[in-house]
PDB file of C-alpha atoms and ligand atoms in Angstrom:
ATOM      1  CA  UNK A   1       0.000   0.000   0.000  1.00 80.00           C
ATOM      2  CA  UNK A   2       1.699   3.353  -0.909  1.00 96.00           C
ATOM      3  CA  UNK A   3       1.771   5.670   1.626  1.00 98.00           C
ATOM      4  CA  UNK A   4      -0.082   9.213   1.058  1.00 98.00           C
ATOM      5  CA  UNK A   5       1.844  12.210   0.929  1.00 98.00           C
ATOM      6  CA  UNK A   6       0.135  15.571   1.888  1.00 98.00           C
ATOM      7  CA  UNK A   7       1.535  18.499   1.017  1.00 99.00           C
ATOM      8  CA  UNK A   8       1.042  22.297   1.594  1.00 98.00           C
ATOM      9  CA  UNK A   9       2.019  25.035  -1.354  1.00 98.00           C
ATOM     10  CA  UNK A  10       2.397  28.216   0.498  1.00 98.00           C
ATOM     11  CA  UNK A  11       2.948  29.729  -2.932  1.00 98.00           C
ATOM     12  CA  UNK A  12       3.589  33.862  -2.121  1.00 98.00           C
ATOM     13  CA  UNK A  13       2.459  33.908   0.491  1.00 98.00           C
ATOM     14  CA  UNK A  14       3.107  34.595   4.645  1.00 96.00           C
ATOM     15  CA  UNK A  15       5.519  36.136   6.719  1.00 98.00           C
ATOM     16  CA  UNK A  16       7.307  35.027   9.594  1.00 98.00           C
ATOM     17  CA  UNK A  17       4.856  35.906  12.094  1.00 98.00           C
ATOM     18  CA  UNK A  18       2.238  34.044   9.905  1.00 98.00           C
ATOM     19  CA  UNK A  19       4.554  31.220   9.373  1.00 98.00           C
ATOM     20  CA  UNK A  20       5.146  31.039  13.469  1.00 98.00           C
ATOM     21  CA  UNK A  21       1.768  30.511  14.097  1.00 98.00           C
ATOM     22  CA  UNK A  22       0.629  28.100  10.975  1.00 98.00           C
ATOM     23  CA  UNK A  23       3.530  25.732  12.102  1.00 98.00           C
ATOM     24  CA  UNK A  24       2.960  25.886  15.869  1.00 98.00           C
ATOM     25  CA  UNK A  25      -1.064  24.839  14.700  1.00 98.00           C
ATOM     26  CA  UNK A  26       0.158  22.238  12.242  1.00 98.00           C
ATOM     27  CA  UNK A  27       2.726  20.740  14.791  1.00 98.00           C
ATOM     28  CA  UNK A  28       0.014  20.226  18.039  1.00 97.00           C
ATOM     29  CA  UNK A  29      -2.528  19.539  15.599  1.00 97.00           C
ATOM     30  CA  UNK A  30      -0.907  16.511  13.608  1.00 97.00           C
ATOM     31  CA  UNK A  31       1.530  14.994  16.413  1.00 95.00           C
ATOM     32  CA  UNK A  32      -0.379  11.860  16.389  1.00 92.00           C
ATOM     33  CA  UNK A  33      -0.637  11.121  12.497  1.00 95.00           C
ATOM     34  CA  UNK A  34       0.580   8.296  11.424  1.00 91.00           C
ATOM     35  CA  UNK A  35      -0.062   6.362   7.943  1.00 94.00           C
ATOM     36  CA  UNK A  36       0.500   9.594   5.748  1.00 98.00           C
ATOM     37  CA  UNK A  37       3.455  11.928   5.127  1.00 98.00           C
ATOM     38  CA  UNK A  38       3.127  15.500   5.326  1.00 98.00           C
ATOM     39  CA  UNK A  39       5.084  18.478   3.804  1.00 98.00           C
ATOM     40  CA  UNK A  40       5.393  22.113   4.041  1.00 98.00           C
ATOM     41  CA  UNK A  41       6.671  24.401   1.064  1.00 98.00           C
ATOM     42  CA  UNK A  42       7.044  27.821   2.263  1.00 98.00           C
ATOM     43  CA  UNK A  43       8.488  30.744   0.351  1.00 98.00           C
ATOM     44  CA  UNK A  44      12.343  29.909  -0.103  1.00 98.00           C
ATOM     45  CA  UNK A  45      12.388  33.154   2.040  1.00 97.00           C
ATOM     46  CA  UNK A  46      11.672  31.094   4.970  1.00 98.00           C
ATOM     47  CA  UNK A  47      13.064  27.712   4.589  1.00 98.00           C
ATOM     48  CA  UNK A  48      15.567  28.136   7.221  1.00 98.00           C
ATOM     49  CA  UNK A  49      12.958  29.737   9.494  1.00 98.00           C
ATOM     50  CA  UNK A  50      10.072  27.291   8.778  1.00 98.00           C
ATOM     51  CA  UNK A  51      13.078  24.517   9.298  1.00 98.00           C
ATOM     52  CA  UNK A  52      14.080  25.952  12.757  1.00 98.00           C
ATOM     53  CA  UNK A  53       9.769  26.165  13.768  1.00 98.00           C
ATOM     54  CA  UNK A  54       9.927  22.767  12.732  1.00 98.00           C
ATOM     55  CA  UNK A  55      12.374  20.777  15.030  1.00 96.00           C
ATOM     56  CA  UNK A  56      10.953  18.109  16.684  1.00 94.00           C
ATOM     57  CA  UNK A  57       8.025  17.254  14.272  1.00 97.00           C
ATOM     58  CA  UNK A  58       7.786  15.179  11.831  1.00 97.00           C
ATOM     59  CA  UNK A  59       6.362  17.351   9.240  1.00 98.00           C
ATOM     60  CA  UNK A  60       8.944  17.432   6.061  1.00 98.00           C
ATOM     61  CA  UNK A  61      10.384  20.489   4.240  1.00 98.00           C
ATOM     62  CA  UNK A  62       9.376  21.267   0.791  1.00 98.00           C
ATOM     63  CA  UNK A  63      10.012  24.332  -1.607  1.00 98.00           C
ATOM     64  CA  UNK A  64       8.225  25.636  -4.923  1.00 98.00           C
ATOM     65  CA  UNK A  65      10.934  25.397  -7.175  1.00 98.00           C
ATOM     66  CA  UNK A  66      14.836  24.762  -7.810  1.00 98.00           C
ATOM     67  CA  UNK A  67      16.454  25.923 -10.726  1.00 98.00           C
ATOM     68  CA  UNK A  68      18.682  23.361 -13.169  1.00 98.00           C
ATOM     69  CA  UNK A  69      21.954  24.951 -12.300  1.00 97.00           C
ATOM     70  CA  UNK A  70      24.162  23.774  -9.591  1.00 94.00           C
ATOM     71  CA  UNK A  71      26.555  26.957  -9.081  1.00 96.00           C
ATOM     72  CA  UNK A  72      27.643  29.491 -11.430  1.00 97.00           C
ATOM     73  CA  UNK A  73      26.780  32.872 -12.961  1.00 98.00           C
ATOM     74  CA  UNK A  74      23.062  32.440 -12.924  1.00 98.00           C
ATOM     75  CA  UNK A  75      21.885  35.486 -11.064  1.00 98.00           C
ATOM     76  CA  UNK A  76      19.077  34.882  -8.853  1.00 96.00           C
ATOM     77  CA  UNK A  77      18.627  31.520  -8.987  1.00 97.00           C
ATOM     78  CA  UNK A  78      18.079  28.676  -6.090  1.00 98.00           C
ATOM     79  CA  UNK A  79      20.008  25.342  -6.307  1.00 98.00           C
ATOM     80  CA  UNK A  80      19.447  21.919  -5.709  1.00 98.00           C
ATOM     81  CA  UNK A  81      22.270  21.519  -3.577  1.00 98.00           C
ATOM     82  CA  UNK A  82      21.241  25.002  -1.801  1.00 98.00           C
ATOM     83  CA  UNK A  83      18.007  23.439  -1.011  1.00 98.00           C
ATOM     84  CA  UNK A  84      19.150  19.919   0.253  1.00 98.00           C
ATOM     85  CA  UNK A  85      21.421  22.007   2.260  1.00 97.00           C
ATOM     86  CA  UNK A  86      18.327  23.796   3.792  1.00 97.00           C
ATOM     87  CA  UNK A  87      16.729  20.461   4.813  1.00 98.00           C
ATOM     88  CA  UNK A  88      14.232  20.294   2.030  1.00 98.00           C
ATOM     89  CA  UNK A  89      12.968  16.877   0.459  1.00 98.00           C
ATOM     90  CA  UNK A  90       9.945  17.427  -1.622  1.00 98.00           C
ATOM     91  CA  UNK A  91      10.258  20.486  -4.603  1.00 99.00           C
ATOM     92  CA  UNK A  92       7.807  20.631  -6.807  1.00 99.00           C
ATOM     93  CA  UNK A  93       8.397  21.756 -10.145  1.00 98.00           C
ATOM     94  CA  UNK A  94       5.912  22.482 -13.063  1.00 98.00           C
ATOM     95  CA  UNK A  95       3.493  24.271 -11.252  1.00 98.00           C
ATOM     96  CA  UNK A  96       1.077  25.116 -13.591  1.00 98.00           C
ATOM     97  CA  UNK A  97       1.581  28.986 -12.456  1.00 98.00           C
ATOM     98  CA  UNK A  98       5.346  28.717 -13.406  1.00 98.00           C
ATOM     99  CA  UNK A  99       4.482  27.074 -16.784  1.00 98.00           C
ATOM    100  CA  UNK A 100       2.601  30.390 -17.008  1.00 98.00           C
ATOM    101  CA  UNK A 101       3.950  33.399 -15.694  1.00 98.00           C
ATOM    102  CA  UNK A 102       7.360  32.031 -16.353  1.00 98.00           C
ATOM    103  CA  UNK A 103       6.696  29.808 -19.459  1.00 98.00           C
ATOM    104  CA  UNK A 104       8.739  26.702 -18.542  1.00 98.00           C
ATOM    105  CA  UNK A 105       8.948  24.377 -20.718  1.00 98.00           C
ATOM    106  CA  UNK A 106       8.263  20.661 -20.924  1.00 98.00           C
ATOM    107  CA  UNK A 107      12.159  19.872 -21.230  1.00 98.00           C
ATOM    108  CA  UNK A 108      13.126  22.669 -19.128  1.00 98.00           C
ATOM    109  CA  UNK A 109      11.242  20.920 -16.575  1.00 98.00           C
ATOM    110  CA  UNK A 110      12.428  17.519 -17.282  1.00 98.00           C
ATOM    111  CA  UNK A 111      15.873  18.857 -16.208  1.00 98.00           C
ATOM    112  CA  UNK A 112      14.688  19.883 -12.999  1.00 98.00           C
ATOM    113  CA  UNK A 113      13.690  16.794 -12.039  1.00 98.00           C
ATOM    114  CA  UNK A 114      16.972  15.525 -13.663  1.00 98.00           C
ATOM    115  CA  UNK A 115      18.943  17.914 -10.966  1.00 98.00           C
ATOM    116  CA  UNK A 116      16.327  16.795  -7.664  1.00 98.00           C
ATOM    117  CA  UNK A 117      17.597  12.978  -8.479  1.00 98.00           C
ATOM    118  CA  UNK A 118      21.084  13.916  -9.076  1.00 98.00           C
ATOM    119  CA  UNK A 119      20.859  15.547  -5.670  1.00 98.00           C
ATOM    120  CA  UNK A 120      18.641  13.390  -3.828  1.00 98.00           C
ATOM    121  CA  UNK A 121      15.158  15.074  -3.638  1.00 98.00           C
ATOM    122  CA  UNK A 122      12.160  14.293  -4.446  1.00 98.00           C
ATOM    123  CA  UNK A 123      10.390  15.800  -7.513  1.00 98.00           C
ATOM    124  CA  UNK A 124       6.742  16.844  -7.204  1.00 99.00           C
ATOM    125  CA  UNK A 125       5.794  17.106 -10.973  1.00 99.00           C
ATOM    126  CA  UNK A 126       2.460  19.009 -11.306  1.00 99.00           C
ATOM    127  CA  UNK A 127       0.886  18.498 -14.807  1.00 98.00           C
ATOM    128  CA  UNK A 128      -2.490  19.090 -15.596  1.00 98.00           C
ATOM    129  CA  UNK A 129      -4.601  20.718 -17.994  1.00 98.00           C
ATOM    130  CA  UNK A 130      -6.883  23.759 -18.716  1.00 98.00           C
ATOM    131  CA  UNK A 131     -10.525  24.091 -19.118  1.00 98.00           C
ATOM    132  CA  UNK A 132      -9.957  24.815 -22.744  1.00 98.00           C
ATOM    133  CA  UNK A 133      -8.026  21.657 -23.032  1.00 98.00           C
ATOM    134  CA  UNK A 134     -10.363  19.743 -20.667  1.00 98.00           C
ATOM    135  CA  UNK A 135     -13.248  20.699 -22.969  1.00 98.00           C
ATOM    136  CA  UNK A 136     -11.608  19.942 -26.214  1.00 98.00           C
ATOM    137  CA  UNK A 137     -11.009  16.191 -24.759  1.00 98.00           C
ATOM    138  CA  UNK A 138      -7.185  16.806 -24.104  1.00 98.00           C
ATOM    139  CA  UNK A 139      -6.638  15.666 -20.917  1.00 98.00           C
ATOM    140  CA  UNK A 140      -4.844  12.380 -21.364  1.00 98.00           C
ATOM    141  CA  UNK A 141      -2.880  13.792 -23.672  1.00 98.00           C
ATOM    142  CA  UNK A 142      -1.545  16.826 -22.351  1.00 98.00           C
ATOM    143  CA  UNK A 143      -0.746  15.241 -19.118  1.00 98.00           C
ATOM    144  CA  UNK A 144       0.825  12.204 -21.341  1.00 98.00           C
ATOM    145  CA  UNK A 145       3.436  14.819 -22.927  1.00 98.00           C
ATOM    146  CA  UNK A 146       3.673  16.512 -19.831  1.00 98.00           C
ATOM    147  CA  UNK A 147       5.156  12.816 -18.090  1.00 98.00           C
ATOM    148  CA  UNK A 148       6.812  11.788 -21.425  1.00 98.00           C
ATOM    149  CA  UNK A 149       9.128  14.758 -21.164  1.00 98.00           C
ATOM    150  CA  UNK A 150      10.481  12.900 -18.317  1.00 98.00           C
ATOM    151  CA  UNK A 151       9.961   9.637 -19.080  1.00 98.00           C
ATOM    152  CA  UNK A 152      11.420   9.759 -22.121  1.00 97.00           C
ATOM    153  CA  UNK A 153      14.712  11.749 -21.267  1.00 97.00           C
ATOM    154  CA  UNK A 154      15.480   9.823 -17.748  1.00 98.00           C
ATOM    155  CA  UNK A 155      13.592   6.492 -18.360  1.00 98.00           C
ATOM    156  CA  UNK A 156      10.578   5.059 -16.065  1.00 98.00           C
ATOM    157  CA  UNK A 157      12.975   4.249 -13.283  1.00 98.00           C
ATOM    158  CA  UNK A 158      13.180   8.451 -12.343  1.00 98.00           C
ATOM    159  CA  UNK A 159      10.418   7.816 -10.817  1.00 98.00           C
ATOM    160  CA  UNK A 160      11.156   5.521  -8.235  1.00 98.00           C
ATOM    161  CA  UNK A 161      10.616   7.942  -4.981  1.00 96.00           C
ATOM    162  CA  UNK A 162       9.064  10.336  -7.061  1.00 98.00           C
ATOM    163  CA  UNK A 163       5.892  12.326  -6.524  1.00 98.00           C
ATOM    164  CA  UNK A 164       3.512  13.223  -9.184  1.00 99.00           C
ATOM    165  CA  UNK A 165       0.778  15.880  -8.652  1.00 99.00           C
ATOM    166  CA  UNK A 166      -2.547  15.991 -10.766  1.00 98.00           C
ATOM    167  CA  UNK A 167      -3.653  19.879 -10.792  1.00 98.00           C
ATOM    168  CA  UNK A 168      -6.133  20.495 -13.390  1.00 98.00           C
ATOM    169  CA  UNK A 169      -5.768  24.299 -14.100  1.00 98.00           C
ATOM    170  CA  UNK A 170      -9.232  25.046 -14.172  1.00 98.00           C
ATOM    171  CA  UNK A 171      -9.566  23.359 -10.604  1.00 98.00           C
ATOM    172  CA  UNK A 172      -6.851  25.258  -8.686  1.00 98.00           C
ATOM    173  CA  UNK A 173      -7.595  28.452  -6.622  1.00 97.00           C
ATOM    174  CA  UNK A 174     -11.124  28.379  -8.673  1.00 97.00           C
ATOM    175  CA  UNK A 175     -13.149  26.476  -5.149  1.00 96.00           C
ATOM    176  CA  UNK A 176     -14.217  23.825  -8.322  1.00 96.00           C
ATOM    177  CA  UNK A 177     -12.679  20.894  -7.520  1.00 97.00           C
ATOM    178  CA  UNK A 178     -12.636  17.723  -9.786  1.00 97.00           C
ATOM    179  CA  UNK A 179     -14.960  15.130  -8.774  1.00 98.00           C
ATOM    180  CA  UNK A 180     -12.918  12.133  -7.165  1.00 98.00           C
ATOM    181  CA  UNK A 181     -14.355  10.038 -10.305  1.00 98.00           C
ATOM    182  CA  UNK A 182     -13.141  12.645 -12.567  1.00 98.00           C
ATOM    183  CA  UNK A 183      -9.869  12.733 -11.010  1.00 98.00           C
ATOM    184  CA  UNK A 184      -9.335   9.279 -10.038  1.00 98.00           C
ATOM    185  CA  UNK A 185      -9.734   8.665 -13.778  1.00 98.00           C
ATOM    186  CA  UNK A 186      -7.054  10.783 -14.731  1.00 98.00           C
ATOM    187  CA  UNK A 187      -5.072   9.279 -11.620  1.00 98.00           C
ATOM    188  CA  UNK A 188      -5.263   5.520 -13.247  1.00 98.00           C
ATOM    189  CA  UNK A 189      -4.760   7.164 -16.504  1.00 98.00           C
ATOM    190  CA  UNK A 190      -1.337   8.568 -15.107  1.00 98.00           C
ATOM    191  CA  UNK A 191      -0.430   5.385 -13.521  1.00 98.00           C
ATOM    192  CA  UNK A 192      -1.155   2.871 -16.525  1.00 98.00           C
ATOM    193  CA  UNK A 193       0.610   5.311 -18.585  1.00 98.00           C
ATOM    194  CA  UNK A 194       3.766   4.757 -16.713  1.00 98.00           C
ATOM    195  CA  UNK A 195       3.166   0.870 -16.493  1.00 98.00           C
ATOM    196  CA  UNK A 196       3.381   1.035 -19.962  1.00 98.00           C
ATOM    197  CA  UNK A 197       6.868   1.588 -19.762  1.00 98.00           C
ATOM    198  CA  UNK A 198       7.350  -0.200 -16.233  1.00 98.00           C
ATOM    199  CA  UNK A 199       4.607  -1.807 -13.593  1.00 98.00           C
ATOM    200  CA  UNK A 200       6.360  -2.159 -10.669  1.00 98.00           C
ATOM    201  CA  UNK A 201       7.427   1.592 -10.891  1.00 98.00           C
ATOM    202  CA  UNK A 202       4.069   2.718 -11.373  1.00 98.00           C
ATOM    203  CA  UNK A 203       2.505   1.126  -8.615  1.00 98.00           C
ATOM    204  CA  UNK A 204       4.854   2.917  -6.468  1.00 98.00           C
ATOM    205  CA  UNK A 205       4.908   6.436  -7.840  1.00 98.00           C
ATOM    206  CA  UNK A 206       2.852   8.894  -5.575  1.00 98.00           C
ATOM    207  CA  UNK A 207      -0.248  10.387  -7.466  1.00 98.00           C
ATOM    208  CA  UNK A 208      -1.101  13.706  -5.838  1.00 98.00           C
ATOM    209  CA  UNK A 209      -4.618  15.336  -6.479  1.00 98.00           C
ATOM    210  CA  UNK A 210      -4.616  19.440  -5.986  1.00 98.00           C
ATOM    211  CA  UNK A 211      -7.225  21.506  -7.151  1.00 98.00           C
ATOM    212  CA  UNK A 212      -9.450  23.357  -4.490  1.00 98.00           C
ATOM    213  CA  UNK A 213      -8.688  20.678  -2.007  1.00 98.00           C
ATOM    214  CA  UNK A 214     -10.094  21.792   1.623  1.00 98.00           C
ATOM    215  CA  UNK A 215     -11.197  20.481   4.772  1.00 98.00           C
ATOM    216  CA  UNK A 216     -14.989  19.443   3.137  1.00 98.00           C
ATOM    217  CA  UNK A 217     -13.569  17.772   0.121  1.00 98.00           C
ATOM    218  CA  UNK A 218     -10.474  15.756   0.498  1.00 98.00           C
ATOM    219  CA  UNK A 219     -11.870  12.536   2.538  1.00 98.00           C
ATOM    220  CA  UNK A 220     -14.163  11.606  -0.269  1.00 98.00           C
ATOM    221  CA  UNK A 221     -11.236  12.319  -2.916  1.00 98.00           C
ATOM    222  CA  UNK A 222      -8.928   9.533  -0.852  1.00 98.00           C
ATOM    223  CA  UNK A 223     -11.549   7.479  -1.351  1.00 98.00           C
ATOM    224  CA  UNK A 224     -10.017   6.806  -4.357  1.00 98.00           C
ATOM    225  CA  UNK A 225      -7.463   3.870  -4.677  1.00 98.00           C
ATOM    226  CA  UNK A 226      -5.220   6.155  -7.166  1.00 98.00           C
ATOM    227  CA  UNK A 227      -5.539   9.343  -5.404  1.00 98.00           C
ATOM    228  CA  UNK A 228      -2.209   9.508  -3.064  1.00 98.00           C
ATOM    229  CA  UNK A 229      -2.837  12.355  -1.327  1.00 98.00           C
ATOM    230  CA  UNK A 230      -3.042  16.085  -1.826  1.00 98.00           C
ATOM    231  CA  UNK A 231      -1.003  19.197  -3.132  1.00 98.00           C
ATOM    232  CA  UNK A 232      -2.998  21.854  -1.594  1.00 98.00           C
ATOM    233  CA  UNK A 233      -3.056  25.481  -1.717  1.00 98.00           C
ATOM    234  CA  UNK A 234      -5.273  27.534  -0.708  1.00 98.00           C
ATOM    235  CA  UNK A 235      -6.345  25.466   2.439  1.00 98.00           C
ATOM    236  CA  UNK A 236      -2.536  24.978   3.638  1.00 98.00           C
ATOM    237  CA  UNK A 237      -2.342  28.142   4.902  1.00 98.00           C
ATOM    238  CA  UNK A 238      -5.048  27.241   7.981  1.00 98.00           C
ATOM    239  CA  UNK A 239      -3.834  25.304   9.816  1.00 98.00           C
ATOM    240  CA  UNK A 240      -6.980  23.592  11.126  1.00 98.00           C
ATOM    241  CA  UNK A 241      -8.110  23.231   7.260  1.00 98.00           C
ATOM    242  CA  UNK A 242      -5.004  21.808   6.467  1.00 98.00           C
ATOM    243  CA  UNK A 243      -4.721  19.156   9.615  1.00 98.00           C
ATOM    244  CA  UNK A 244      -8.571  18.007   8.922  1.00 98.00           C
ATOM    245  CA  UNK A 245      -6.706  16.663   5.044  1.00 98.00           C
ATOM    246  CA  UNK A 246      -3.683  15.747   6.298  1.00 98.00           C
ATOM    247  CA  UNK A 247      -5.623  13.100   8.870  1.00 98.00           C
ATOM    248  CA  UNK A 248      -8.377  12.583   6.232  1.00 98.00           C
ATOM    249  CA  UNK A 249      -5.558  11.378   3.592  1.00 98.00           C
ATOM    250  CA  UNK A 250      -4.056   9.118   6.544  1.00 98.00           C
ATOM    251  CA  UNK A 251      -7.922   7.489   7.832  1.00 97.00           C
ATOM    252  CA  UNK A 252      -8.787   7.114   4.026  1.00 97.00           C
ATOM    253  CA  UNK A 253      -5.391   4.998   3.012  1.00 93.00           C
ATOM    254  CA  UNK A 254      -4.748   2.855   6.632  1.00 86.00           C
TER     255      UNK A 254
HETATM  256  P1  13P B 301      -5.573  25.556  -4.325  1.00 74.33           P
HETATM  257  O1  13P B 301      -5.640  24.449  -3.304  1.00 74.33           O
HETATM  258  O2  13P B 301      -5.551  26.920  -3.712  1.00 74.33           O
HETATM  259  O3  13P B 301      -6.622  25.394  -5.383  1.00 74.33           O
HETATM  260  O4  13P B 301      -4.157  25.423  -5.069  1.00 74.33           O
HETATM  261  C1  13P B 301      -3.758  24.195  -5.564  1.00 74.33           C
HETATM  262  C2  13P B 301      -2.355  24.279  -5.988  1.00 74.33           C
HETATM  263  O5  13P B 301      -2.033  24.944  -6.964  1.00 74.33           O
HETATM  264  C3  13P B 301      -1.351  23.577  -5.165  1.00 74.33           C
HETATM  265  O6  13P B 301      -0.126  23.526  -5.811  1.00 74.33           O
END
């Protein structure tokens, strides 16, 4: 049985007073949950702070994003290394808001997750489409390219430890959620997609939902047997919304 992995996106937002008090409510909140793993990804502002707030819990250290460069003349970019150093293990990459704001590419995202592995981090790959492509019928096949980019560069066995998130566009930040059938469909679509290349790695891989996941939602989404948990946004940044998922996800998969 794999193991469900809840995570929060912070995205821009917080400060350190707000980040004091989220993590205080997340850590007396969630000190008895077992049976699901549970991340944090703060702004990369924080990480060190958010680490410190952490000690003594078991809630993991994530981050937004990591750029493919390990050192160099790159100004303004975050590294892999820089982030393992920070005690980060999950980074997502391919947020739907940095394939748009900051158009990154399919293969510019495939070496992202190329530089987690290298460095020992997990990937959280977000793919997903938009309510144009949903409409047109394009969902399997957008989220197809969007996995073959990887797949097809670092083979099936990149994602062994590897996290995959489901975020249909027009479901995030919208309070629409996908159905659980609608997205447990695209889940086993993900996952037999990957088989085709290797079964034993696809059972494993981590399947994420996120989409206007909150506190009213998410236990009948884990009903699901593909749906691994949650990348949540919105709802991460209470910490009693986000603590109600978290044990939901860990009830829902014991
Ligand atoms: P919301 O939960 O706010 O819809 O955001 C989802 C998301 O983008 C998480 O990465």
């Amino acid at each position: 049985m794999r193991k469900p992995l809840v995570m929060g996106n912070w995205k821009l937002n917080g400060s350190k007073e707000m980040a004091k008090t989220l993590v205080a409510g997340l850590k007396q909140n969630l000190a008895d949950v077992k049976n699901c793993d549970v991340a944090i990804a703060p702004p990369v502002m924080y990480l060190d702070f958010v680490r410190e707030q952490l000690s003594g819990s078991a809630i993991n250290l994530g981050a937004q994003n990591v750029d493919t460069a390990v050192s160099g003349a790159y100004t303004g970019d975050i590294s892999a290394q820089m982030l393992k150093e920070m005690g980060t293990k999950y980074i997502i990459i391919g947020h739907s808001e940095r394939r748009t704001y900051h158009k990154e590419s399919d293969s510019f995202i495939a070496k992202k997750f190329a530089v987690l592995k290298e460095n020992g981090l997990i990937p959280v790959l977000c793919i997903g489409e938009t309510e144009a492509e949903n409409e047109a019928n394009q969902t399997e096949a957008v989220c197809a390219r969007q996995i073959d980019a990887v797949l097809e560069t670092l083979g099936a066995a990149a994602f062994k430890d590897a996290v995959i998130a489901y975020e249909p566009i027009w479901a995030i930040g919208t309070g629409k959620s996908a159905t659980p059938a609608q997205a447990q469909a695209v889940h086993k679509f993900i996952r037999d997609h990957i088989a085709k290349k290797d079964a034993e790695i696809a059972k494993q891989v981590i399947i994420q939902y996120g989409g206007s996941v909150n506190d009213s939602n998410a236990a009948e989404l884990f009903t699901q047997p593909d749906i691994d948990g949650a990348l949540v946004g919105g709802a991460s940044l209470k910490a009693d919304a986000f603590a109600v998922i978290v044990k939901a996800a860990a009830k829902a998969k014991s």
